[in-house]
Short mmCIF file of C-alpha atoms in Angstrom, two decimals:
data_model
loop_
_atom_site.label_atom_id
_atom_site.label_comp_id
_atom_site.label_asym_id
_atom_site.label_seq_id
_atom_site.Cartn_x
_atom_site.Cartn_y
_atom_site.Cartn_z
CA MET A 1413 -0.53 145.82 211.03
CA SER A 1414 -0.21 148.81 211.42
CA HIS A 1415 -1.94 151.47 208.90
CA THR A 1416 -0.43 153.64 206.20
CA VAL A 1417 -1.50 156.65 205.39
CA ILE A 1418 -0.90 157.21 201.81
CA HIS A 1419 -0.28 160.72 200.42
CA LYS A 1420 -1.55 162.51 196.90
CA GLY A 1421 1.44 163.38 195.23
CA GLU A 1422 1.10 166.47 193.25
CA ASN A 1423 1.99 166.15 189.32
CA CYS A 1424 5.68 167.67 188.53
CA ASN A 1425 6.58 170.60 186.13
CA PHE A 1426 10.40 170.07 187.22
CA VAL A 1427 11.48 167.03 187.72
CA PRO A 1428 16.04 167.12 188.57
CA MET A 1429 18.23 164.98 187.23
CA LEU A 1430 18.81 161.77 188.82
CA PRO A 1431 22.19 160.63 190.31
CA PRO A 1432 23.71 157.83 188.10
CA ILE A 1433 24.32 154.31 189.24
CA ARG A 1434 27.62 154.38 190.38
CA ASN A 1435 30.60 151.77 189.77
CA VAL A 1436 28.29 150.14 186.67
CA ASN A 1437 30.65 147.33 184.98
CA THR A 1438 28.04 145.71 182.40
CA THR A 1439 30.56 142.69 181.19
CA PRO A 1440 28.97 138.81 182.30
CA ASN A 1441 28.87 137.29 184.90
CA ASN A 1442 29.57 140.41 186.83
CA GLY A 1443 27.95 139.04 189.99
CA GLN A 1444 23.70 138.28 191.06
CA THR A 1445 22.84 141.86 188.62
CA VAL A 1446 21.97 142.76 185.08
CA PHE A 1447 22.45 146.20 183.91
CA PHE A 1448 20.62 146.85 181.03
CA ASP A 1449 22.02 149.33 177.82
CA LYS A 1450 19.12 149.59 175.51
CA PRO A 1451 16.41 150.99 176.86
CA VAL A 1452 13.52 148.93 178.23
CA HIS A 1453 10.16 151.16 178.60
CA ILE A 1454 7.08 149.96 181.17
CA VAL A 1455 4.64 151.60 178.13
CA ALA A 1456 1.31 150.18 179.85
CA ALA A 1457 0.44 147.92 182.47
CA ASP A 1458 -2.70 147.16 184.86
CA ALA A 1459 -4.68 145.43 186.79
CA VAL A 1460 -7.48 143.24 188.46
CA VAL A 1461 -8.14 142.88 192.18
CA GLY A 1462 -11.07 141.37 194.04
CA LYS A 1463 -13.96 143.44 196.81
CA LYS A 1464 -11.67 142.90 199.70
CA GLU A 1465 -8.11 144.76 198.03
CA ALA A 1466 -10.88 147.42 196.98
CA GLU A 1467 -12.00 148.32 200.43
CA GLY A 1468 -8.25 148.74 201.36
CA PRO A 1469 -6.16 152.05 201.71
CA LEU A 1470 -5.23 151.96 197.48
CA GLY A 1471 -9.03 151.20 196.91
CA ASN A 1472 -9.10 154.41 194.01
CA CYS A 1473 -6.10 153.42 192.43
CA PHE A 1474 -7.72 150.21 191.20
CA ARG A 1475 -9.49 151.16 188.35
CA ARG A 1476 -10.64 147.14 187.87
CA SER A 1477 -12.57 144.85 190.60
CA LYS A 1478 -14.76 142.34 190.57
CA GLU A 1479 -17.77 142.44 193.96
CA ASP A 1480 -18.11 138.23 193.17
CA ILE A 1481 -14.05 136.57 193.90
CA LYS A 1482 -15.90 133.61 192.61
CA MET A 1483 -16.89 135.52 188.89
CA GLY A 1484 -19.73 134.06 188.26
CA GLU A 1485 -18.01 130.76 187.51
CA LYS A 1486 -18.31 127.33 189.22
CA SER A 1487 -14.57 127.21 190.78
CA PHE A 1488 -12.73 129.48 192.53
CA GLU A 1489 -9.64 128.00 190.04
CA ARG A 1490 -11.62 129.48 186.99
CA ALA A 1491 -12.01 133.21 187.93
CA GLU A 1492 -8.81 132.97 189.08
CA ILE A 1493 -8.49 132.08 185.05
CA LEU A 1494 -10.75 134.81 183.90
CA MET A 1495 -8.76 137.28 186.13
CA LEU A 1496 -5.55 137.03 184.55
CA ASP A 1497 -7.03 137.01 180.78
CA GLU A 1498 -8.85 140.55 181.89
CA ALA A 1499 -5.13 142.41 182.86
CA ILE A 1500 -3.83 140.85 180.29
CA ARG A 1501 -6.03 141.74 177.56
CA ALA A 1502 -6.18 144.85 179.31
CA THR A 1503 -2.77 145.78 179.42
CA PHE A 1504 -2.08 144.57 175.32
CA THR A 1505 -5.37 146.72 174.67
CA LYS A 1506 -3.12 150.29 176.52
CA ALA A 1507 -0.24 149.35 174.57
CA ARG A 1508 -0.75 148.70 171.24
CA PRO A 1509 -1.15 151.78 170.29
CA VAL A 1510 1.95 152.67 171.28
CA VAL A 1511 4.17 149.92 170.29
CA GLY A 1512 1.77 147.19 168.69
CA ASP A 1513 1.44 143.71 169.62
CA ALA A 1514 3.61 141.49 172.42
CA GLN A 1515 5.76 139.14 171.06
CA LEU A 1516 6.40 137.30 173.90
CA LEU A 1517 4.07 136.48 177.00
CA ILE A 1518 6.12 135.10 180.37
CA SER A 1519 3.42 134.72 183.27
CA GLY A 1520 3.71 132.45 186.49
CA ASP A 1521 1.65 131.93 189.49
CA LEU A 1522 0.38 129.75 192.71
CA LEU A 1523 -1.06 126.62 191.02
CA ASN A 1524 0.16 123.43 190.07
CA GLN A 1525 2.25 123.64 186.98
CA MET A 1526 0.94 126.82 186.30
CA THR A 1527 -2.22 126.02 185.38
CA THR A 1528 -4.03 128.97 185.14
CA SER A 1529 -1.54 130.90 183.16
CA SER A 1530 -1.61 127.99 180.50
CA TYR A 1531 -5.19 127.96 180.55
CA VAL A 1532 -4.48 131.80 179.71
CA ALA A 1533 -2.07 131.45 177.17
CA ARG A 1534 -3.60 129.22 175.11
CA ASN A 1535 -6.37 131.49 173.93
CA LEU A 1536 -3.72 134.05 173.51
CA ASN A 1537 -1.97 132.68 170.17
CA MET A 1538 1.47 134.71 171.11
CA PRO A 1539 4.62 131.86 172.19
CA TYR A 1540 4.67 131.40 176.03
CA LEU A 1541 6.72 131.09 178.47
CA GLY A 1542 5.11 129.84 181.75
CA VAL A 1543 7.91 131.15 185.02
CA TYR A 1544 7.21 130.11 188.90
CA SER A 1545 8.75 132.58 191.51
CA ALA A 1546 6.69 132.50 193.76
CA CYS A 1547 5.77 135.47 195.11
CA SER A 1548 7.81 137.13 193.42
CA THR A 1549 7.38 135.70 189.85
CA TYR A 1550 6.31 139.82 188.38
CA THR A 1551 10.06 140.80 189.38
CA GLU A 1552 11.30 137.25 187.41
CA SER A 1553 9.10 138.15 184.73
CA ILE A 1554 10.46 141.16 184.17
CA SER A 1555 13.66 140.30 185.03
CA LEU A 1556 13.98 138.36 181.82
CA ALA A 1557 11.92 140.19 179.44
CA SER A 1558 14.18 142.87 179.90
CA THR A 1559 17.33 140.85 179.63
CA PHE A 1560 15.45 139.56 175.76
CA ILE A 1561 14.56 142.83 174.71
CA SER A 1562 17.78 144.86 175.75
CA GLY A 1563 19.54 141.54 174.50
CA GLY A 1564 17.57 142.70 170.78
CA PHE A 1565 16.11 139.62 171.05
CA PHE A 1566 12.41 140.45 170.65
CA ASP A 1567 11.21 144.72 170.91
CA THR A 1568 8.42 144.15 172.62
CA VAL A 1569 7.30 141.54 175.81
CA ALA A 1570 4.29 141.49 178.03
CA CYS A 1571 5.00 140.13 182.05
CA ALA A 1572 1.82 138.95 184.27
CA THR A 1573 0.97 137.40 187.49
CA VAL A 1574 -1.97 135.90 189.34
CA SER A 1575 -3.46 134.70 193.12
CA HIS A 1576 -6.18 134.18 194.36
CA PHE A 1577 -6.84 134.17 197.88
CA ALA A 1578 -9.48 131.04 197.49
CA THR A 1579 -6.95 128.87 195.12
CA ALA A 1580 -3.81 129.06 197.62
CA GLU A 1581 -5.66 128.54 200.64
CA ARG A 1582 -6.94 125.29 199.43
CA GLN A 1583 -3.63 124.54 198.12
CA PHE A 1584 -0.52 125.51 200.02
CA ARG A 1585 -3.14 125.50 203.26
CA TYR A 1586 -6.62 124.74 204.63
CA PRO A 1587 -9.84 124.61 201.80
CA LEU A 1588 -12.25 127.85 202.86
CA GLU A 1589 -14.89 125.26 204.26
CA TYR A 1590 -12.32 123.88 206.73
CA GLY A 1591 -12.79 126.90 208.51
CA CYS A 1592 -9.22 126.71 210.32
CA GLN A 1593 -8.35 129.87 212.63
CA ARG A 1594 -5.64 131.69 211.49
CA PRO A 1595 -2.07 132.28 213.77
CA PRO A 1596 -1.60 136.46 214.61
CA TYR A 1597 1.23 136.26 212.52
CA ALA A 1598 0.24 134.93 209.31
CA GLN A 1599 -1.11 136.90 206.08
CA TRP A 1600 -3.98 137.50 204.02
CA THR A 1601 -3.26 136.34 200.27
CA VAL A 1602 -4.02 139.17 197.29
CA THR A 1603 -6.77 138.09 194.95
CA ALA A 1604 -5.23 140.37 192.04
CA ALA A 1605 -4.11 140.32 188.53
CA GLY A 1606 -1.45 141.80 187.00
CA ALA A 1607 -0.04 142.58 183.41
CA CYS A 1608 2.96 144.97 181.77
CA VAL A 1609 4.24 145.26 178.84
CA LEU A 1610 7.73 145.76 178.94
CA SER A 1611 9.36 147.44 175.13
CA SER A 1612 12.09 148.98 173.14
CA LYS A 1613 9.98 151.40 171.70
CA GLY A 1614 7.52 154.27 172.86
CA ASN A 1615 8.20 155.81 175.89
CA GLY A 1616 7.26 155.11 179.97
CA PRO A 1617 9.86 154.45 182.71
CA LEU A 1618 13.01 152.48 181.76
CA VAL A 1619 14.30 149.37 183.61
CA LYS A 1620 17.70 150.04 184.92
CA SER A 1621 18.69 146.70 185.93
CA ALA A 1622 17.22 143.38 187.58
CA THR A 1623 19.85 141.63 190.56
CA LEU A 1624 18.78 138.07 191.14
CA GLY A 1625 17.81 136.34 193.99
CA LYS A 1626 20.31 133.78 195.54
CA VAL A 1627 17.47 131.12 198.21
CA MET A 1628 17.99 131.60 201.25
CA ASP A 1629 16.69 129.29 204.24
CA PHE A 1630 16.68 130.65 207.97
CA GLY A 1631 14.92 127.57 208.88
CA GLN A 1632 11.36 128.53 208.90
CA ASN A 1633 8.71 125.66 208.27
CA ASP A 1634 5.09 127.09 209.53
CA LEU A 1635 3.32 127.47 206.40
CA SER A 1636 1.49 130.79 207.84
CA ASN A 1637 4.75 132.59 208.99
CA MET A 1638 5.78 133.45 205.35
CA GLY A 1639 6.89 137.87 206.29
CA ALA A 1640 9.86 135.86 208.60
CA ALA A 1641 10.38 133.14 206.14
CA MET A 1642 11.98 135.62 203.35
CA ALA A 1643 12.88 138.31 205.34
CA PRO A 1644 16.13 136.59 204.88
CA ALA A 1645 16.02 136.55 200.89
CA ALA A 1646 14.48 139.86 200.42
CA MET A 1647 18.22 141.26 202.79
CA SER A 1648 20.02 139.05 200.44
CA THR A 1649 19.12 140.66 197.35
CA LEU A 1650 18.64 144.44 198.71
CA GLU A 1651 22.19 143.94 199.84
CA ALA A 1652 23.95 142.91 196.86
CA LEU A 1653 21.37 145.82 194.94
CA PHE A 1654 23.38 148.42 196.70
CA LYS A 1655 26.61 146.95 196.48
CA GLU A 1656 26.40 145.61 192.57
CA THR A 1657 24.95 148.64 191.30
CA GLY A 1658 27.03 151.71 193.65
CA THR A 1659 23.91 153.10 195.57
CA ASP A 1660 22.26 152.69 198.48
CA GLU A 1661 19.20 153.83 200.55
CA SER A 1662 19.69 157.45 200.31
CA ASP A 1663 19.91 157.04 195.67
CA PHE A 1664 16.41 155.90 195.88
CA ASP A 1665 12.76 157.65 196.39
CA LEU A 1666 11.80 154.61 197.49
CA ILE A 1667 12.44 150.72 198.06
CA ILE A 1668 9.25 147.81 197.51
CA THR A 1669 9.23 144.64 198.74
CA GLY A 1670 6.58 142.27 197.99
CA ASP A 1671 4.68 140.98 200.35
CA LEU A 1672 6.70 140.54 203.56
CA GLY A 1673 3.50 142.20 205.19
CA LYS A 1674 3.86 144.41 208.48
CA LEU A 1675 6.13 141.28 210.82
CA GLY A 1676 8.38 140.39 207.87
CA SER A 1677 9.46 144.00 207.26
CA ASP A 1678 10.54 144.67 210.41
CA ILE A 1679 12.39 141.78 210.49
CA LEU A 1680 13.83 143.53 207.06
CA ARG A 1681 13.97 146.49 208.49
CA ASP A 1682 16.57 145.07 211.50
CA LEU A 1683 18.30 143.16 208.94
CA MET A 1684 19.68 146.30 206.64
CA ARG A 1685 20.36 147.73 209.47
CA GLU A 1686 22.79 145.49 211.13
CA LYS A 1687 24.27 145.07 207.39
CA GLY A 1688 24.37 149.68 208.45
CA HIS A 1689 21.58 150.45 205.52
CA GLU A 1690 18.91 152.13 208.20
CA LEU A 1691 15.71 151.95 205.74
CA GLY A 1692 13.43 154.92 206.89
CA LYS A 1693 10.39 156.39 205.26
CA THR A 1694 11.77 155.57 201.49
CA TYR A 1695 10.97 151.79 202.21
CA LYS A 1696 7.57 149.83 202.26
CA ASP A 1697 6.11 146.84 201.47
CA CYS A 1698 3.10 145.85 199.34
CA GLY A 1699 1.41 143.37 201.60
CA CYS A 1700 1.20 146.27 204.31
CA LEU A 1701 -0.18 148.75 201.91
CA ILE A 1702 -2.67 147.11 200.23
CA TYR A 1703 -5.31 146.18 203.27
CA SER A 1704 -6.07 148.01 206.28
CA VAL A 1705 -5.58 147.59 209.96
CA ASN A 1706 -9.25 147.19 210.64
CA GLN A 1707 -9.91 144.70 207.61
CA ASN A 1708 -8.87 141.98 209.42
CA CYS A 1709 -5.66 140.28 207.37
CA TYR A 1710 -3.01 140.29 210.07
CA GLN A 1711 0.10 140.79 209.77
CA GLY A 1712 -1.05 141.95 205.65
CA GLY A 1713 -1.71 140.74 202.47
CA SER A 1714 0.20 138.40 200.72
CA GLY A 1715 0.52 136.46 197.43
CA ALA A 1716 1.62 136.71 193.47
CA GLY A 1717 -1.06 139.40 192.17
CA CYS A 1718 -0.12 141.58 195.54
CA SER A 1719 2.97 143.35 194.70
CA ALA A 1720 1.75 143.07 190.33
CA SER A 1721 -1.05 144.82 191.49
CA VAL A 1722 0.42 148.01 193.78
CA PHE A 1723 3.25 148.35 191.55
CA ASN A 1724 0.73 148.62 189.02
CA ASN A 1725 -1.56 150.82 190.31
CA PHE A 1726 0.58 152.88 193.15
CA VAL A 1727 3.85 152.86 192.39
CA LEU A 1728 4.10 153.18 188.33
CA PRO A 1729 1.09 156.65 188.45
CA ARG A 1730 3.59 157.94 191.16
CA MET A 1731 6.55 157.10 188.37
CA LEU A 1732 5.28 159.32 185.82
CA ASN A 1733 3.70 162.56 186.95
CA GLY A 1734 7.72 162.26 189.00
CA GLU A 1735 6.51 161.81 192.36
CA TYR A 1736 8.80 159.04 192.22
CA LYS A 1737 12.51 159.22 190.15
CA ARG A 1738 14.69 155.85 191.23
CA VAL A 1739 12.43 152.59 192.63
CA ALA A 1740 14.01 149.51 193.80
CA TYR A 1741 10.95 146.99 193.41
CA LEU A 1742 11.73 143.48 195.58
CA ALA A 1743 9.14 142.06 195.20
CA THR A 1744 9.81 138.11 197.30
CA GLY A 1745 8.75 134.07 197.41
CA ALA A 1746 8.45 130.77 199.08
CA LEU A 1747 9.63 128.20 197.06
CA MET A 1748 7.83 125.40 199.42
CA SER A 1749 5.18 122.95 198.63
CA THR A 1750 2.46 121.65 200.56
CA GLN A 1751 4.06 118.45 200.87
CA SER A 1752 7.82 119.80 201.86
CA CYS A 1753 7.14 121.60 204.63
CA TYR A 1754 4.26 118.58 205.88
CA GLN A 1755 6.88 116.13 205.14
CA GLY A 1756 9.24 118.48 208.26
CA GLU A 1757 11.17 120.75 205.58
CA THR A 1758 12.19 124.15 206.01
CA ILE A 1759 11.18 126.89 203.45
CA PRO A 1760 13.33 128.29 200.88
CA CYS A 1761 12.48 132.24 199.83
CA VAL A 1762 14.35 134.03 196.69
CA SER A 1763 13.67 137.36 196.11
CA HIS A 1764 14.57 139.14 192.57
CA GLY A 1765 14.67 143.54 192.40
CA ILE A 1766 14.56 145.19 189.93
CA ILE A 1767 15.56 149.11 189.60
CA ILE A 1768 12.85 151.40 187.96
CA GLU A 1769 13.50 155.37 186.52
CA GLY A 1770 11.57 158.31 186.14
CA GLU A 1771 11.93 158.32 181.91
#
């Protein structure tokens, strides 16, 4: 994984007008993209990360980190529950003075039957939708929440997701005690939880559209090679996003994918180049940003918490200070199970993309 140098942006006193998204058609069933005519603000967001993530290049961005990945609990799964609970409650605390209490929680995770999200929701006393889209769960949640808000069904909706290195390894690969050697194309599941509150009230960056991904399968069946499996799904959704919003790479200050890692993001660049798009320096991947090369994380980070924590604590603050004015955020997810891969099935993948603009 190449090491990406991050430069902190300066506050902007003058923010030029963004060119409008072209050829926008707000009629129903217009391809894969939903456009939000009514304002959908990201009024608050927060994340909790593990020790390894806090030691990476974005360490200064993460204000909530845990030294002990078990967090004093008897199991990694219990620690994951506490991590998600803290991220959600911290976000609620930020949002409540501005927009009041959230009316709905949309959350998902990587564990069987979304147990982490459900166990957290049982203590929140609010309506709950559990969603699963693997590592693309965060953009799926934001897409659904924005649709509810823009449609006038809710004023304020919370979105959340989480992943934990130890729990994901136990479920999808091998328990840590097994000591399995990782191949050089593998990624490291990020230990992190992220949450945000969206609302028609208040202020903050605006969710302008959501491009819902199609399931893509290019024949990859290696549980460790997530980047190669997910890159075609990212390509499919990004191409649809460009086409249906009338934009291209030059219209964005940042195009960021969820967790393709170094190998997967290189593949995405090649695939988009074949489609006539040169992503260049505008494009970054959360899996490449979150770890440095000397942390021995091979191709970089993965997991549902990867893009959620990077988006909340790295991208959004730079939108608030004017460094980024328009961002395309595409989280990517591999929709396999351990049983399907052991039975010889290939890995279906999906990517959901959202466009966010500074207010």
